PDB file of C-alpha atoms in Angstrom:
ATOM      1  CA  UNK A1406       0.175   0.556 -14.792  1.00 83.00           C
ATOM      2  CA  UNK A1407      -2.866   0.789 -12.869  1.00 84.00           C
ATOM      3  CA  UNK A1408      -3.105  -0.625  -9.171  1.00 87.00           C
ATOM      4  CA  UNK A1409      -6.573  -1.661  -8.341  1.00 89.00           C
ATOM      5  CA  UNK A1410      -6.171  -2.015  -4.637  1.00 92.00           C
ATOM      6  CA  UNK A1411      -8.891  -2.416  -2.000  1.00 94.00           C
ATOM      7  CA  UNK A1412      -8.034  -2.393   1.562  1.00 96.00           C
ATOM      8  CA  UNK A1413     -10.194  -2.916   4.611  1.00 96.00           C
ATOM      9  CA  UNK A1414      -9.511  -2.861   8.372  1.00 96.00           C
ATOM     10  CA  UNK A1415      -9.529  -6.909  10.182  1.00 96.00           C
ATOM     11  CA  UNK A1416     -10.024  -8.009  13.499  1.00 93.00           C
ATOM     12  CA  UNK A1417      -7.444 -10.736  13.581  1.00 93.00           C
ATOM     13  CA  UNK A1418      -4.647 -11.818  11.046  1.00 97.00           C
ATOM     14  CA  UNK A1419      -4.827 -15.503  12.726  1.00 96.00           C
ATOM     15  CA  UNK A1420      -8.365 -15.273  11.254  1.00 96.00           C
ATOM     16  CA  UNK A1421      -8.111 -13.773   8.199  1.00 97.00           C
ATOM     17  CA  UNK A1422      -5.007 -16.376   7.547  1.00 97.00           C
ATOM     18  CA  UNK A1423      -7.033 -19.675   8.231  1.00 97.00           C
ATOM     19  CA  UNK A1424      -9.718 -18.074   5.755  1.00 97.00           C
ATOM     20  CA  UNK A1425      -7.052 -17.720   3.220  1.00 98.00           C
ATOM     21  CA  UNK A1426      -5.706 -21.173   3.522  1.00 97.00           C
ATOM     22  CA  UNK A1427      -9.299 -22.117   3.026  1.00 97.00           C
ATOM     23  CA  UNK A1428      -9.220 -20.316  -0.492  1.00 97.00           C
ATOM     24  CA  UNK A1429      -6.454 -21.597  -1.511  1.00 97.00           C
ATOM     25  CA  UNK A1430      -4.114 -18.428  -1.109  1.00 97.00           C
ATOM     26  CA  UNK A1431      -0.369 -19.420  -0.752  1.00 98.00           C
ATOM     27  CA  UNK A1432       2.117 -17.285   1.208  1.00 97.00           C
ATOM     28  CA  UNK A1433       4.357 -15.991  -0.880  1.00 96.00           C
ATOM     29  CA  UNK A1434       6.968 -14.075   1.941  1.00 96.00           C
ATOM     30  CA  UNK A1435       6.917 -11.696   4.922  1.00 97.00           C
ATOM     31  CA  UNK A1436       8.384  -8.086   4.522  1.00 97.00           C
ATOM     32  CA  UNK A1437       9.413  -5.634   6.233  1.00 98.00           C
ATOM     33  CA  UNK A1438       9.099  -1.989   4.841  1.00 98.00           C
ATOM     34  CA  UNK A1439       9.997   1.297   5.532  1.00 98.00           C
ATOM     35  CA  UNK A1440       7.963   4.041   3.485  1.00 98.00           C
ATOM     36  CA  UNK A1441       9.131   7.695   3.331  1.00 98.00           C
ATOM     37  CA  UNK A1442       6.316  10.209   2.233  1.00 97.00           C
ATOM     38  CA  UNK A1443       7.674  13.436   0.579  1.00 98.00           C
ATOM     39  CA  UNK A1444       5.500  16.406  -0.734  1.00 97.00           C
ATOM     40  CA  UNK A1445       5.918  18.807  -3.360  1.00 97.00           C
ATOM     41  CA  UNK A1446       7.155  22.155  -3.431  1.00 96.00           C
ATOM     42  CA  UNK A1447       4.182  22.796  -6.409  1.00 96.00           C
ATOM     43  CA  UNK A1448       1.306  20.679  -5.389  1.00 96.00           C
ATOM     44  CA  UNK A1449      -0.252  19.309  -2.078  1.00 96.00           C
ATOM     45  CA  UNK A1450       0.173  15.870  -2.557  1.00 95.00           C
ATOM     46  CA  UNK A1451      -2.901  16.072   0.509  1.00 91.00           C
ATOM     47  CA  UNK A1452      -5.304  17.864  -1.292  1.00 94.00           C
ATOM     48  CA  UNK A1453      -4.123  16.454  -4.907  1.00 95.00           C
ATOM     49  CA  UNK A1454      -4.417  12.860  -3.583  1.00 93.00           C
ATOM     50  CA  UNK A1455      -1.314  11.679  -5.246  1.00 95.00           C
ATOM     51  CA  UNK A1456       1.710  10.390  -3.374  1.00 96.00           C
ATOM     52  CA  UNK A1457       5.685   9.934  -3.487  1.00 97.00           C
ATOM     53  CA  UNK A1458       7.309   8.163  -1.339  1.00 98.00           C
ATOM     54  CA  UNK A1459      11.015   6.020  -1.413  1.00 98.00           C
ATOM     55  CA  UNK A1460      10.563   2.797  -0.019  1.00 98.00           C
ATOM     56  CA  UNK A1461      12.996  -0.033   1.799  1.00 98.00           C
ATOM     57  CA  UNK A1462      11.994  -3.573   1.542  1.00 97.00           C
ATOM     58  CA  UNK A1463      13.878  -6.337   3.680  1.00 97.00           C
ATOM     59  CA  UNK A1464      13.216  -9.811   3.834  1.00 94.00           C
ATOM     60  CA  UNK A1465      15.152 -12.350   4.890  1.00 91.00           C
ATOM     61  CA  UNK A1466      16.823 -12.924   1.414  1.00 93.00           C
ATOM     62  CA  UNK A1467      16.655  -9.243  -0.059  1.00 95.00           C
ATOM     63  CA  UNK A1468      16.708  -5.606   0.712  1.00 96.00           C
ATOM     64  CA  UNK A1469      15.766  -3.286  -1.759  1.00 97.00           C
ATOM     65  CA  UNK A1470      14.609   0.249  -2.259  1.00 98.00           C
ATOM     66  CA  UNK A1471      12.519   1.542  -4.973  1.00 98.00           C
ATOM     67  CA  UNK A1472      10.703   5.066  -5.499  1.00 98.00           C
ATOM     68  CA  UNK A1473       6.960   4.934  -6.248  1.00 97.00           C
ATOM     69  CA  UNK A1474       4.721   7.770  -7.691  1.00 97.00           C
ATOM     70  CA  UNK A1475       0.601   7.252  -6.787  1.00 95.00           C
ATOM     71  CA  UNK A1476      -1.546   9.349  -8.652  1.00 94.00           C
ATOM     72  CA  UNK A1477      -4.710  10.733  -7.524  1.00 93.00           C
ATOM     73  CA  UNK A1478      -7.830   7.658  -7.121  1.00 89.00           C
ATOM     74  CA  UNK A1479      -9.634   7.290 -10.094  1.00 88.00           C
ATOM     75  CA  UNK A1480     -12.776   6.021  -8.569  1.00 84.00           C
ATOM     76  CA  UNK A1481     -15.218   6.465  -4.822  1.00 84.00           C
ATOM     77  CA  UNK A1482     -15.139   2.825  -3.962  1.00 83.00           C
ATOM     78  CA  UNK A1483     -11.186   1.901  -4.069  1.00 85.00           C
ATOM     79  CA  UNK A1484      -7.531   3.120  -4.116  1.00 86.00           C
ATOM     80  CA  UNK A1485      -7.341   2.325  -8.236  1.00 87.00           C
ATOM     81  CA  UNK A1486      -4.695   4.881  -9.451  1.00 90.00           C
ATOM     82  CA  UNK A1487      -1.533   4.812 -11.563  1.00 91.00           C
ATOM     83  CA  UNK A1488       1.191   3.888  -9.758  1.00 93.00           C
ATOM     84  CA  UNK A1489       4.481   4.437 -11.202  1.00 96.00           C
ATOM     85  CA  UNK A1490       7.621   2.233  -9.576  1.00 96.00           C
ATOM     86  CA  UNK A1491      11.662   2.251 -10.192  1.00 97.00           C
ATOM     87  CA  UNK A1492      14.104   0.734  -8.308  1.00 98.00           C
ATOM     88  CA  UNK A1493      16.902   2.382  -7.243  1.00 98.00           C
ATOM     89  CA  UNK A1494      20.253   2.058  -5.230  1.00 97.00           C
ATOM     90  CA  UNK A1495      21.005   4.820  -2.861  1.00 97.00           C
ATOM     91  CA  UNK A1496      17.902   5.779  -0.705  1.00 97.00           C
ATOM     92  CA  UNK A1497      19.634   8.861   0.867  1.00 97.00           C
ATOM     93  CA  UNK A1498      21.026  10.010  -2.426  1.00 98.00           C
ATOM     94  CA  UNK A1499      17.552  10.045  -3.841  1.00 98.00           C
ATOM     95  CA  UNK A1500      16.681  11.708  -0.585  1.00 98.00           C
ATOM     96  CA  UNK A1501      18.839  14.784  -1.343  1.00 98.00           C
ATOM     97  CA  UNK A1502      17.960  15.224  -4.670  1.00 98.00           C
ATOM     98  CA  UNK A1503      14.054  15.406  -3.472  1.00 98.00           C
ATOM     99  CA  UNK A1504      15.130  17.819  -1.115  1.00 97.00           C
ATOM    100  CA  UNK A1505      17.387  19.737  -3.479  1.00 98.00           C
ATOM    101  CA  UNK A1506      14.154  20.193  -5.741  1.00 97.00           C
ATOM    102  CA  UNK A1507      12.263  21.490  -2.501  1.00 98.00           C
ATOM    103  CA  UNK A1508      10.154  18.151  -1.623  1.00 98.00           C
ATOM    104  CA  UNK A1509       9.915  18.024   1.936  1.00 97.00           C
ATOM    105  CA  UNK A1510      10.114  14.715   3.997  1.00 97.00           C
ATOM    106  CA  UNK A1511       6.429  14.369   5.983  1.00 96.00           C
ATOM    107  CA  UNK A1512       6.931  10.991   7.720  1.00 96.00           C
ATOM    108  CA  UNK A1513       8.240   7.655   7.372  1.00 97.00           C
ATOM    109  CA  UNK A1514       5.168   4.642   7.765  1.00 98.00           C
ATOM    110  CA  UNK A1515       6.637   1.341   8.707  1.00 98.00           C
ATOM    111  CA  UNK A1516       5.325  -2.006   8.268  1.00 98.00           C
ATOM    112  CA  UNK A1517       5.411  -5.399   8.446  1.00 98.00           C
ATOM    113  CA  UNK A1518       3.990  -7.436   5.201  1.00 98.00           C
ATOM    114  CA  UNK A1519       2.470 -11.022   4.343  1.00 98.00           C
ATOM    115  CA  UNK A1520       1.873 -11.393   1.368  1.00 97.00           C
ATOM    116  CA  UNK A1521      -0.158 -13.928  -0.192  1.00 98.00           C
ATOM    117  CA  UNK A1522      -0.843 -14.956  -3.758  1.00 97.00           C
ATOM    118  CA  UNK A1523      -4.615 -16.140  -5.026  1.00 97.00           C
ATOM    119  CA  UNK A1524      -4.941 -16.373  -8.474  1.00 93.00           C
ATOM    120  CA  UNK A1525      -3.506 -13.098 -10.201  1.00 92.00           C
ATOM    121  CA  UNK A1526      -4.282 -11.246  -7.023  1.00 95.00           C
ATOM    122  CA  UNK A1527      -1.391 -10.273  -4.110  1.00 97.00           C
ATOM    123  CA  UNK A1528      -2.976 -10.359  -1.016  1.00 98.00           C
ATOM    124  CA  UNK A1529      -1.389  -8.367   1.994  1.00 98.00           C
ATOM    125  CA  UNK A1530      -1.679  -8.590   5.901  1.00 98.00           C
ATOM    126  CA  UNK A1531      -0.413  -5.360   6.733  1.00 98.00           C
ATOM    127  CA  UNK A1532       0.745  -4.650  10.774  1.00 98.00           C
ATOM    128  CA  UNK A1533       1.434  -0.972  10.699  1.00 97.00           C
ATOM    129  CA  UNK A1534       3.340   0.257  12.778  1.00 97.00           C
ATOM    130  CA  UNK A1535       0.654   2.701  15.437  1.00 95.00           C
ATOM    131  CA  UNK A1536      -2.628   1.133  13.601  1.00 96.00           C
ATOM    132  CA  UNK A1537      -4.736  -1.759  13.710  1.00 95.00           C
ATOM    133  CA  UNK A1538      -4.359  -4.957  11.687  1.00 97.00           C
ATOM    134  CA  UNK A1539      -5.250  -4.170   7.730  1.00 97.00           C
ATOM    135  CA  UNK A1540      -5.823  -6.289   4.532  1.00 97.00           C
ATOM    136  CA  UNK A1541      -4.953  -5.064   1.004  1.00 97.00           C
ATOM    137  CA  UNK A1542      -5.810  -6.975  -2.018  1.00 97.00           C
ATOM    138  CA  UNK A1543      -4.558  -5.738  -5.532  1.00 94.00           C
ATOM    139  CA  UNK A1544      -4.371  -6.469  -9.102  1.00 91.00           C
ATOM    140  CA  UNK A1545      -2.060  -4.634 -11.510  1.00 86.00           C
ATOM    141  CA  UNK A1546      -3.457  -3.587 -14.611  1.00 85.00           C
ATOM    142  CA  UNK A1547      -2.145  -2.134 -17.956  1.00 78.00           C
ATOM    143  CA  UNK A1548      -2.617   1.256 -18.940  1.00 67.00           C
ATOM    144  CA  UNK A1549      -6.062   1.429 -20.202  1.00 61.00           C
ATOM    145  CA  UNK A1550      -7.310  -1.743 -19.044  1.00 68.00           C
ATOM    146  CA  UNK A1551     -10.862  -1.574 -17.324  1.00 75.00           C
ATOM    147  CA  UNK A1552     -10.695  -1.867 -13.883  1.00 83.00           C
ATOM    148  CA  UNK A1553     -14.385  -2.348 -12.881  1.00 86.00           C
ATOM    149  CA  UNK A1554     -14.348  -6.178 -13.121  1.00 88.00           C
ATOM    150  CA  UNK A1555     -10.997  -6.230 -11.097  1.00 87.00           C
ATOM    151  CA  UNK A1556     -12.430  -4.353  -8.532  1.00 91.00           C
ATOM    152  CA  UNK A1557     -15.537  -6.467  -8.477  1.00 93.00           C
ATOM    153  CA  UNK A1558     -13.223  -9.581  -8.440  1.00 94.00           C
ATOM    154  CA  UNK A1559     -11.618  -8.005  -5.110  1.00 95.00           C
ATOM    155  CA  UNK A1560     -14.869  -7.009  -3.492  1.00 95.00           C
ATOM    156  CA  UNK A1561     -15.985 -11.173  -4.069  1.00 96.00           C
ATOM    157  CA  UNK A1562     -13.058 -12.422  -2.457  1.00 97.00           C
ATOM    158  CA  UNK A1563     -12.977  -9.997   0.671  1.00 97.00           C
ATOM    159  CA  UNK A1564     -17.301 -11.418   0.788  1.00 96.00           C
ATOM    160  CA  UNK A1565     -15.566 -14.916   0.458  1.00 96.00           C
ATOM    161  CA  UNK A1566     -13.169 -14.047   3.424  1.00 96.00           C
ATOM    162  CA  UNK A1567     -16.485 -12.781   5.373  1.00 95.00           C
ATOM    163  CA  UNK A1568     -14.743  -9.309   5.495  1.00 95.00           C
ATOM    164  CA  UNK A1569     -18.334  -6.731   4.057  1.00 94.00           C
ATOM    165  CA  UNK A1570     -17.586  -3.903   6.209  1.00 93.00           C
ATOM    166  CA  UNK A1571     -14.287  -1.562   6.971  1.00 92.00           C
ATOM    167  CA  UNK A1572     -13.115  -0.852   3.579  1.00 94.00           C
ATOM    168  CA  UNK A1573     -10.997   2.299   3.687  1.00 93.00           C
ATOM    169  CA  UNK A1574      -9.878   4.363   0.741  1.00 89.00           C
ATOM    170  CA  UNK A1575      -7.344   6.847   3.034  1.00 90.00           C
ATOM    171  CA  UNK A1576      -3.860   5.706   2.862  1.00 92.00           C
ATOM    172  CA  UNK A1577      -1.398   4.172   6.190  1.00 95.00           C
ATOM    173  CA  UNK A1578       0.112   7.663   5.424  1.00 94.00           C
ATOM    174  CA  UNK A1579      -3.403   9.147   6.213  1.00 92.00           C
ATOM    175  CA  UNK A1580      -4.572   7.406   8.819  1.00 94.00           C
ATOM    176  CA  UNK A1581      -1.192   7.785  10.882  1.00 95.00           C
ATOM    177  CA  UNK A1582      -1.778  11.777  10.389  1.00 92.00           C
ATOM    178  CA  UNK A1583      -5.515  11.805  11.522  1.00 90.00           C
ATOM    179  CA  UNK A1584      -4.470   9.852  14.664  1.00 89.00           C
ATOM    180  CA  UNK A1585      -1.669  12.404  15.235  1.00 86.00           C
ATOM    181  CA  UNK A1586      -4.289  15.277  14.759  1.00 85.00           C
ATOM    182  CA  UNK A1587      -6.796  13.889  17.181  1.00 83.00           C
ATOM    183  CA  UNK A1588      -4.634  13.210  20.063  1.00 71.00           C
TER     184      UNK A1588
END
């Protein structure tokens, strides 16, 4: 599959939720997730641009963990990539056998999650944990699949949402590590 994802920094979720409202967008629930960021013993995942991470999803209803593989971005205006996700049942199990391979844990990014559906795009309001307030919208695509009219589709509705400016390609994972290396 192939995520095209655009995310861009927001001033105010209260905001950005009355816009959505205004669109039409319907919350669909609120998460909570904890993302843990290995890299390989082979490859930089840093300098490759690819990521792999186990994550933990609880809602009031559910908790489950799944691991993801992002490959490199595909593209200079978005985060469009394969992304490749199974669920599974034991998050420290799957832990150990990373480690056992020689995948080292970097850090764990944690988040809270609204997520809203328009049309066939999930929305997210994402309060991460040490950054400021961020918006995601994505659309899942098959393999092969061209992803420049999803991407302009995204770029409309963040115009619609008044949002034209603060569109970031670097990942949560990123941006927690610049912060660290600047202070």
């Amino acid at each position: 599959m192939i995520e095209v994802e655009v995310k861009a920094k927001i001033n105010s979720f209260d905001e950005i939720k009355d816009k959505l409202n205004d669109l039409g967008a319907i919350k669909v629930k609120t998460e909570h997730q904890e993302d843990r960021y290995f890299n390989s013993p082979v490859v930089d995942f840093a300098k490759s641009d690819e990521a792999l991470r186990i994550r933990e999803t609880k809602t009031e209803e559910s908790h489950n963990l799944f691991i993801t593989y992002k490959g490199p971005k595909i593209d200079s205006k978005s985060k469009t990539r394969e992304e490749v996700e199974m669920k599974i049942e034991d998050a420290e199990k799957c832990s150990r056998i990373f480690e056992n391979l020689g995948f080292k844990e970097v850090r764990t990014v944690i988040k809270d999650r609204e997520y809203y559906s328009l049309k066939n795009f999930e929305i997210s309001l994402d309060n991460v944990w040490g950054l400021d307030p961020y918006m995601e919208i994505e659309l899942a695509l098959e393999d092969g699949s061209d992803y420049s009219e999803a991407q302009k589709s995204i770029f409309d509705i963040f115009e619609k949402l008044g949002i034209t400016e603060g569109f970031e390609r670097t990942s949560y994972l990123e941006l927690l590590e610049n912060l660290d290396n600047k202070n």
